[in-house]
Amino acid sequence: QAQRQHDERGLVADAMTEVEARLHDALRLDPRLARAHLLLCEIHLANYFVGYDPSAVRLRRAESALAAAESLGAEATELMRMRGFFLYWGRRDNAAAARAFEHAVRAMPNSADAIYNLALVHRRAGRWRRALAGFARAQELDGRNPRIARETGDTLEMMRDYPAALKGFRVQQVLSAADTALQSLV
């Protein structure tokens, strides 16, 4: 449920605070949930990257959550993807992040998350078409994920293709509204 809420509401401060609280609740019940540690790492990195909490403490928490997931035997490919995120959002090392995400995509060619992450790096590097192609492939693989539609719209807006961006944002709205489970969270 925390993952779905994160996908729906993205990097909104109150949403991330709520997801973080749910993850801590889950980890209090079972500290061996490697997937919860991975998502917690992502939340810490998002708070750090977006600037809600750009402290070194937040970055260390992300690194600790990643280490916990690794020690608990989290799936290797998911660890690889999260290491890429750590490099992308935490260290802001695009080249290293791109290598990590490319490796993740090779290991998981049908992972919408891995493809989406690589598309983010392409976008940051100004490789607009590659970013859009990545987002399109990720949306094809995970057709109900509003986060991917939102990033597609954001990318098109950055490219100043406002009519196409508006279509992407409308897709996000439709996907968000179509998921009744998400409606109960908002």
Coordinates of N, CA and C in Angstrom, one line a residue:
Q1 N 0.8 -1.2 0.0 CA 0.0 0.0 0.0 C 0.9 1.3 0.0
A2 N 2.0 1.2 0.7 CA 2.9 2.4 0.8 C 3.4 2.6 -0.6
Q3 N 3.8 1.5 -1.4 CA 4.3 1.7 -2.7 C 3.3 2.4 -3.6
R4 N 2.0 1.9 -3.6 CA 1.0 2.5 -4.4 C 0.8 4.0 -4.1
Q5 N 0.8 4.3 -2.8 CA 0.6 5.7 -2.4 C 1.8 6.5 -3.0
H6 N 3.0 6.0 -2.9 CA 4.2 6.7 -3.4 C 4.0 6.9 -4.9
D7 N 3.6 5.9 -5.6 CA 3.4 6.0 -7.1 C 2.4 7.1 -7.4
E8 N 1.3 7.1 -6.6 CA 0.2 8.0 -6.9 C 0.6 9.5 -6.6
R9 N 1.1 9.7 -5.5 CA 1.3 11.1 -5.1 C 2.7 11.7 -5.3
G10 N 3.7 10.8 -5.5 CA 5.0 11.2 -5.9 C 5.8 11.9 -4.8
L11 N 6.4 13.0 -5.1 CA 7.3 13.7 -4.2 C 6.7 14.8 -3.5
V12 N 5.4 14.7 -3.1 CA 4.8 15.7 -2.3 C 5.2 15.4 -0.9
A13 N 5.6 16.5 -0.2 CA 6.1 16.3 1.2 C 5.2 15.5 2.1
D14 N 3.9 15.9 2.2 CA 3.1 15.2 3.2 C 2.8 13.8 2.8
A15 N 2.8 13.5 1.5 CA 2.7 12.1 1.0 C 3.9 11.3 1.4
M16 N 5.1 11.9 1.2 CA 6.3 11.1 1.5 C 6.3 10.9 3.1
T17 N 5.9 11.9 3.8 CA 5.9 11.7 5.3 C 5.0 10.6 5.7
E18 N 3.8 10.5 5.0 CA 2.9 9.4 5.3 C 3.4 8.1 4.9
V19 N 4.0 8.0 3.7 CA 4.6 6.7 3.3 C 5.7 6.3 4.2
E20 N 6.5 7.3 4.6 CA 7.6 6.9 5.5 C 7.1 6.4 6.8
A21 N 6.0 7.0 7.4 CA 5.5 6.5 8.6 C 4.9 5.1 8.5
R22 N 4.3 4.8 7.3 CA 3.7 3.5 7.1 C 4.8 2.5 7.0
L23 N 5.9 2.9 6.4 CA 7.1 1.9 6.3 C 7.7 1.7 7.6
H24 N 7.8 2.7 8.4 CA 8.4 2.5 9.8 C 7.4 1.6 10.6
D25 N 6.1 1.8 10.5 CA 5.2 0.9 11.1 C 5.4 -0.6 10.7
A26 N 5.5 -0.8 9.4 CA 5.7 -2.1 8.9 C 7.0 -2.7 9.4
L27 N 8.0 -1.9 9.4 CA 9.3 -2.4 9.9 C 9.3 -2.7 11.4
R28 N 8.5 -2.0 12.2 CA 8.4 -2.3 13.6 C 7.7 -3.6 13.8
L29 N 6.8 -4.0 12.9 CA 6.1 -5.3 13.0 C 7.1 -6.4 12.5
D30 N 7.8 -6.1 11.4 CA 8.8 -7.1 10.9 C 10.0 -6.4 10.3
P31 N 11.0 -6.3 11.0 CA 12.2 -5.6 10.5 C 13.0 -6.3 9.4
R32 N 12.5 -7.5 9.1 CA 13.1 -8.2 8.0 C 12.6 -8.0 6.6
L33 N 11.7 -7.0 6.5 CA 11.1 -6.7 5.2 C 12.0 -6.0 4.3
A34 N 12.8 -6.7 3.5 CA 13.8 -6.0 2.7 C 13.2 -5.0 1.7
R35 N 12.0 -5.3 1.1 CA 11.4 -4.4 0.2 C 11.0 -3.1 0.9
A36 N 10.6 -3.2 2.2 CA 10.3 -2.0 2.9 C 11.5 -1.1 3.1
H37 N 12.6 -1.8 3.4 CA 13.9 -1.0 3.5 C 14.3 -0.3 2.2
L38 N 14.0 -1.0 1.1 CA 14.3 -0.4 -0.2 C 13.5 0.8 -0.5
L39 N 12.2 0.7 -0.2 CA 11.3 1.8 -0.4 C 11.6 2.9 0.6
L40 N 12.0 2.6 1.8 CA 12.4 3.6 2.7 C 13.7 4.4 2.2
C41 N 14.6 3.6 1.7 CA 15.8 4.2 1.1 C 15.3 5.3 0.0
E42 N 14.4 4.9 -0.8 CA 13.9 5.7 -1.9 C 13.2 7.0 -1.3
I43 N 12.5 6.8 -0.3 CA 11.8 8.0 0.4 C 12.9 8.9 1.0
H44 N 13.9 8.4 1.6 CA 15.0 9.2 2.2 C 15.7 10.0 1.0
L45 N 16.0 9.3 0.0 CA 16.6 9.9 -1.2 C 15.8 11.0 -1.8
A46 N 14.5 10.7 -1.9 CA 13.6 11.7 -2.5 C 13.5 13.0 -1.6
N47 N 13.4 12.8 -0.3 CA 13.4 14.0 0.6 C 14.7 14.7 0.5
Y48 N 15.8 14.0 0.4 CA 17.1 14.7 0.2 C 17.2 15.4 -1.1
F49 N 16.9 14.7 -2.2 CA 17.0 15.3 -3.5 C 16.1 16.5 -3.8
V50 N 14.9 16.4 -3.4 CA 13.9 17.4 -3.7 C 14.2 18.6 -2.8
G51 N 14.8 18.4 -1.7 CA 15.2 19.5 -0.8 C 14.3 19.7 0.4
Y52 N 13.4 18.8 0.6 CA 12.6 18.8 1.9 C 13.5 18.6 3.1
D53 N 14.5 17.8 2.9 CA 15.5 17.6 4.0 C 16.8 17.2 3.3
P54 N 17.6 18.3 2.9 CA 18.8 18.0 2.2 C 20.0 17.8 3.2
S55 N 19.7 17.3 4.3 CA 20.8 17.1 5.3 C 21.6 15.8 5.1
A56 N 22.8 15.8 5.6 CA 23.7 14.7 5.5 C 23.0 13.5 6.3
V57 N 22.3 13.8 7.4 CA 21.6 12.8 8.1 C 20.6 12.0 7.3
R58 N 19.9 12.7 6.4 CA 18.9 12.1 5.6 C 19.6 11.2 4.6
L59 N 20.7 11.6 4.0 CA 21.5 10.8 3.1 C 22.0 9.6 3.8
R60 N 22.5 9.7 5.0 CA 23.0 8.5 5.8 C 21.8 7.6 6.1
R61 N 20.6 8.1 6.3 CA 19.5 7.2 6.5 C 19.2 6.4 5.3
A62 N 19.3 7.0 4.1 CA 19.1 6.3 2.9 C 20.1 5.2 2.7
E63 N 21.4 5.5 3.0 CA 22.4 4.6 2.9 C 22.2 3.4 3.8
S64 N 21.8 3.7 5.1 CA 21.5 2.7 6.1 C 20.4 1.8 5.6
A65 N 19.3 2.3 5.1 CA 18.2 1.5 4.6 C 18.6 0.6 3.5
L66 N 19.5 1.1 2.6 CA 20.0 0.3 1.5 C 20.8 -0.8 2.0
A67 N 21.7 -0.5 3.0 CA 22.5 -1.6 3.6 C 21.7 -2.6 4.3
A68 N 20.6 -2.2 5.0 CA 19.7 -3.1 5.7 C 19.1 -4.0 4.6
A69 N 18.6 -3.5 3.5 CA 18.0 -4.3 2.5 C 19.0 -5.3 2.0
E70 N 20.2 -4.9 1.8 CA 21.2 -5.8 1.2 C 21.5 -6.9 2.3
S71 N 21.6 -6.6 3.5 CA 21.9 -7.6 4.5 C 20.8 -8.6 4.7
L72 N 19.6 -8.1 4.4 CA 18.4 -9.0 4.5 C 18.2 -9.9 3.2
G73 N 19.1 -9.7 2.3 CA 19.0 -10.5 1.1 C 18.0 -10.0 0.1
A74 N 17.8 -8.7 0.0 CA 16.9 -8.2 -1.0 C 17.3 -8.7 -2.4
E75 N 16.4 -8.8 -3.3 CA 16.7 -9.2 -4.6 C 17.8 -8.4 -5.2
A76 N 18.8 -9.0 -5.8 CA 20.0 -8.4 -6.3 C 19.7 -7.3 -7.4
T77 N 18.7 -7.6 -8.2 CA 18.4 -6.6 -9.3 C 17.7 -5.4 -8.7
E78 N 16.9 -5.5 -7.6 CA 16.3 -4.4 -7.0 C 17.3 -3.6 -6.2
L79 N 18.3 -4.3 -5.6 CA 19.4 -3.6 -4.9 C 20.2 -2.7 -5.9
M80 N 20.5 -3.3 -7.1 CA 21.2 -2.6 -8.1 C 20.4 -1.4 -8.6
R81 N 19.1 -1.5 -8.7 CA 18.3 -0.3 -9.1 C 18.4 0.7 -8.0
M82 N 18.3 0.3 -6.8 CA 18.3 1.3 -5.7 C 19.7 1.9 -5.5
R83 N 20.7 1.2 -5.8 CA 22.1 1.8 -5.8 C 22.2 2.8 -6.9
G84 N 21.5 2.6 -8.0 CA 21.5 3.6 -9.1 C 20.8 4.8 -8.6
F85 N 19.7 4.7 -7.9 CA 19.0 5.8 -7.3 C 19.9 6.6 -6.3
F86 N 20.6 5.8 -5.5 CA 21.5 6.5 -4.5 C 22.5 7.3 -5.3
L87 N 23.0 6.8 -6.3 CA 24.0 7.6 -7.1 C 23.3 8.7 -7.8
Y88 N 22.1 8.5 -8.3 CA 21.4 9.6 -9.1 C 20.9 10.7 -8.2
W89 N 20.2 10.4 -7.1 CA 19.6 11.4 -6.2 C 20.6 11.8 -5.1
G90 N 21.3 10.8 -4.5 CA 22.1 11.1 -3.4 C 23.4 11.7 -3.7
R91 N 24.2 11.0 -4.6 CA 25.5 11.5 -5.0 C 25.5 12.4 -6.3
R92 N 24.3 12.4 -7.0 CA 24.2 13.2 -8.2 C 25.3 12.9 -9.2
D93 N 25.6 11.7 -9.3 CA 26.6 11.2 -10.2 C 25.9 10.5 -11.4
N94 N 25.6 11.3 -12.4 CA 24.8 10.8 -13.5 C 25.4 9.6 -14.3
A95 N 26.7 9.7 -14.5 CA 27.4 8.7 -15.2 C 27.3 7.3 -14.5
A96 N 27.7 7.3 -13.2 CA 27.6 6.1 -12.4 C 26.2 5.6 -12.3
A97 N 25.2 6.5 -12.1 CA 23.8 6.1 -12.0 C 23.4 5.5 -13.4
A98 N 23.8 6.1 -14.5 CA 23.4 5.5 -15.8 C 23.9 4.1 -15.9
R99 N 25.2 3.9 -15.5 CA 25.7 2.5 -15.6 C 24.9 1.5 -14.7
A100 N 24.6 2.0 -13.5 CA 23.8 1.1 -12.6 C 22.5 0.8 -13.2
F101 N 21.8 1.8 -13.7 CA 20.5 1.6 -14.3 C 20.5 0.8 -15.6
E102 N 21.5 1.0 -16.4 CA 21.7 0.2 -17.6 C 21.9 -1.3 -17.3
H103 N 22.7 -1.5 -16.2 CA 22.9 -2.9 -15.7 C 21.6 -3.5 -15.2
A104 N 20.8 -2.7 -14.5 CA 19.5 -3.2 -14.0 C 18.6 -3.5 -15.2
V105 N 18.6 -2.7 -16.2 CA 17.7 -2.9 -17.4 C 18.2 -4.2 -18.1
R106 N 19.5 -4.4 -18.2 CA 19.9 -5.6 -18.8 C 19.5 -6.8 -18.0
A107 N 19.6 -6.7 -16.7 CA 19.2 -7.8 -15.8 C 17.7 -8.0 -15.8
M108 N 17.0 -7.0 -15.9 CA 15.5 -7.0 -15.8 C 14.9 -6.2 -17.0
P109 N 15.0 -6.8 -18.2 CA 14.6 -6.0 -19.4 C 13.1 -5.7 -19.4
N110 N 12.3 -6.3 -18.6 CA 10.9 -6.0 -18.5 C 10.5 -5.4 -17.2
S111 N 11.4 -4.7 -16.5 CA 11.2 -4.0 -15.3 C 10.8 -2.6 -15.6
A112 N 9.6 -2.2 -15.4 CA 9.2 -0.8 -15.7 C 10.0 0.1 -14.8
D113 N 10.3 -0.3 -13.6 CA 11.0 0.6 -12.7 C 12.4 0.9 -13.2
A114 N 13.1 -0.2 -13.6 CA 14.5 0.0 -14.1 C 14.5 0.9 -15.3
I115 N 13.6 0.6 -16.2 CA 13.5 1.4 -17.5 C 13.2 2.9 -17.1
Y116 N 12.2 3.1 -16.2 CA 11.8 4.4 -15.8 C 13.0 5.1 -15.2
N117 N 13.8 4.5 -14.3 CA 14.9 5.1 -13.7 C 16.0 5.5 -14.7
L118 N 16.2 4.7 -15.7 CA 17.2 5.0 -16.7 C 16.7 6.2 -17.5
A119 N 15.4 6.3 -17.8 CA 14.8 7.4 -18.5 C 15.0 8.7 -17.7
L120 N 14.9 8.7 -16.4 CA 15.2 9.9 -15.6 C 16.6 10.4 -15.8
V121 N 17.6 9.5 -15.9 CA 19.0 9.9 -16.1 C 19.1 10.5 -17.5
H122 N 18.5 9.9 -18.5 CA 18.5 10.4 -19.8 C 17.9 11.9 -19.8
R123 N 16.8 12.0 -19.1 CA 16.2 13.4 -19.1 C 17.2 14.4 -18.4
R124 N 17.8 14.0 -17.3 CA 18.7 14.9 -16.6 C 19.8 15.3 -17.5
A125 N 20.3 14.4 -18.4 CA 21.4 14.6 -19.3 C 20.9 15.4 -20.6
G126 N 19.6 15.7 -20.7 CA 19.1 16.4 -21.9 C 18.9 15.5 -23.1
R127 N 18.9 14.2 -22.9 CA 18.6 13.2 -23.9 C 17.1 13.0 -23.9
W128 N 16.4 14.0 -24.4 CA 14.9 14.0 -24.3 C 14.2 12.9 -25.0
R129 N 14.6 12.6 -26.2 CA 14.0 11.5 -27.0 C 14.2 10.1 -26.3
R130 N 15.4 9.9 -25.8 CA 15.7 8.6 -25.1 C 14.9 8.6 -23.8
A131 N 14.7 9.7 -23.2 CA 13.9 9.7 -21.9 C 12.5 9.4 -22.3
L132 N 11.9 10.0 -23.3 CA 10.5 9.8 -23.6 C 10.3 8.3 -24.1
A133 N 11.3 7.8 -24.8 CA 11.2 6.4 -25.2 C 11.2 5.4 -24.0
G134 N 12.0 5.8 -23.0 CA 12.1 5.0 -21.8 C 10.8 5.1 -21.0
F135 N 10.3 6.3 -20.9 CA 9.0 6.4 -20.2 C 7.9 5.7 -20.9
A136 N 7.9 5.8 -22.2 CA 6.8 5.1 -23.0 C 6.9 3.5 -22.8
R137 N 8.1 3.0 -22.8 CA 8.3 1.6 -22.6 C 7.9 1.2 -21.1
A138 N 8.3 2.0 -20.2 CA 7.9 1.8 -18.8 C 6.4 1.8 -18.6
Q139 N 5.7 2.7 -19.3 CA 4.3 2.8 -19.2 C 3.6 1.6 -19.9
E140 N 4.2 1.2 -21.0 CA 3.7 0.0 -21.7 C 3.8 -1.2 -20.7
L141 N 4.8 -1.3 -19.9 CA 5.0 -2.5 -19.0 C 4.2 -2.3 -17.7
D142 N 3.9 -1.1 -17.3 CA 3.2 -0.8 -16.1 C 2.1 0.2 -16.4
G143 N 1.1 -0.2 -17.2 CA 0.2 0.7 -17.8 C -0.7 1.5 -16.8
R144 N -0.8 1.0 -15.5 CA -1.6 1.7 -14.6 C -0.9 2.6 -13.6
N145 N 0.4 2.8 -13.9 CA 1.2 3.6 -13.0 C 1.2 5.1 -13.3
P146 N 0.5 5.9 -12.5 CA 0.4 7.4 -12.8 C 1.7 8.1 -12.7
R147 N 2.6 7.6 -11.9 CA 3.9 8.3 -11.8 C 4.7 8.4 -13.1
I148 N 4.6 7.3 -13.9 CA 5.3 7.3 -15.2 C 4.6 8.3 -16.1
A149 N 3.3 8.4 -16.1 CA 2.6 9.4 -17.0 C 2.9 10.8 -16.5
R150 N 3.1 11.0 -15.2 CA 3.4 12.3 -14.7 C 4.8 12.7 -15.2
E151 N 5.8 11.8 -15.2 CA 7.2 12.1 -15.6 C 7.2 12.3 -17.1
T152 N 6.4 11.6 -17.9 CA 6.3 11.9 -19.3 C 5.8 13.3 -19.5
G153 N 4.7 13.7 -18.8 CA 4.2 15.0 -19.0 C 5.2 16.1 -18.6
D154 N 6.0 15.8 -17.5 CA 7.0 16.8 -17.0 C 8.1 16.9 -18.1
T155 N 8.5 15.8 -18.7 CA 9.5 15.8 -19.7 C 9.1 16.6 -21.0
L156 N 7.8 16.4 -21.4 CA 7.3 17.1 -22.5 C 7.2 18.6 -22.2
E157 N 6.8 18.9 -21.0 CA 6.8 20.3 -20.6 C 8.2 20.9 -20.6
M158 N 9.2 20.2 -20.2 CA 10.6 20.7 -20.3 C 11.0 21.0 -21.7
M159 N 10.4 20.1 -22.6 CA 10.8 20.3 -24.0 C 9.9 21.4 -24.7
R160 N 9.0 21.9 -23.9 CA 8.1 23.0 -24.3 C 7.1 22.5 -25.4
D161 N 6.8 21.2 -25.3 CA 5.7 20.6 -26.1 C 4.5 20.6 -25.2
Y162 N 3.8 21.7 -25.0 CA 2.8 21.9 -24.0 C 1.5 21.1 -24.3
P163 N 1.1 21.0 -25.6 CA -0.1 20.2 -25.9 C 0.1 18.7 -25.5
A164 N 1.3 18.2 -25.9 CA 1.6 16.8 -25.5 C 1.8 16.6 -24.0
A165 N 2.4 17.6 -23.4 CA 2.5 17.5 -21.9 C 1.2 17.4 -21.2
L166 N 0.2 18.2 -21.7 CA -1.1 18.2 -21.1 C -1.8 16.9 -21.3
K167 N -1.5 16.2 -22.4 CA -2.1 14.8 -22.6 C -1.5 13.9 -21.6
G168 N -0.2 14.0 -21.3 CA 0.5 13.2 -20.3 C -0.1 13.4 -19.0
F169 N -0.4 14.6 -18.6 CA -0.9 14.9 -17.3 C -2.4 14.4 -17.2
R170 N -3.1 14.5 -18.3 CA -4.4 13.9 -18.3 C -4.4 12.4 -18.1
V171 N -3.5 11.7 -18.7 CA -3.3 10.3 -18.5 C -3.1 10.0 -17.1
Q172 N -2.2 10.8 -16.4 CA -1.9 10.6 -15.0 C -3.2 10.8 -14.2
Q173 N -4.0 11.8 -14.5 CA -5.3 12.0 -13.8 C -6.2 10.8 -14.0
V174 N -6.3 10.3 -15.2 CA -7.2 9.1 -15.5 C -6.7 7.9 -14.7
L175 N -5.4 7.7 -14.7 CA -4.9 6.5 -14.0 C -5.1 6.7 -12.5
S176 N -4.9 7.8 -12.0 CA -5.1 8.1 -10.6 C -6.5 7.8 -10.2
A177 N -7.4 8.4 -11.0 CA -8.9 8.3 -10.7 C -9.4 6.8 -10.9
A178 N -8.7 6.1 -11.8 CA -9.2 4.7 -12.1 C -8.9 3.7 -11.0
D179 N -7.9 4.1 -10.1 CA -7.5 3.1 -9.1 C -8.3 3.4 -7.8
T180 N -9.3 2.7 -7.5 CA -10.2 2.9 -6.4 C -9.4 2.7 -5.1
A181 N -8.4 1.8 -5.1 CA -7.6 1.6 -3.9 C -6.9 2.9 -3.5
L182 N -6.4 3.6 -4.5 CA -5.7 4.8 -4.3 C -6.6 5.9 -3.7
Q183 N -7.8 5.9 -4.2 CA -8.8 6.9 -3.8 C -9.0 6.9 -2.3
S184 N -8.9 5.7 -1.7 CA -9.1 5.6 -0.2 C -7.9 6.1 0.5
L185 N -6.8 6.3 -0.1 CA -5.6 6.8 0.6 C -5.6 8.3 0.5
V186 N -6.2 8.9 -0.4 CA -6.1 10.4 -0.6 C -7.1 11.1 0.3

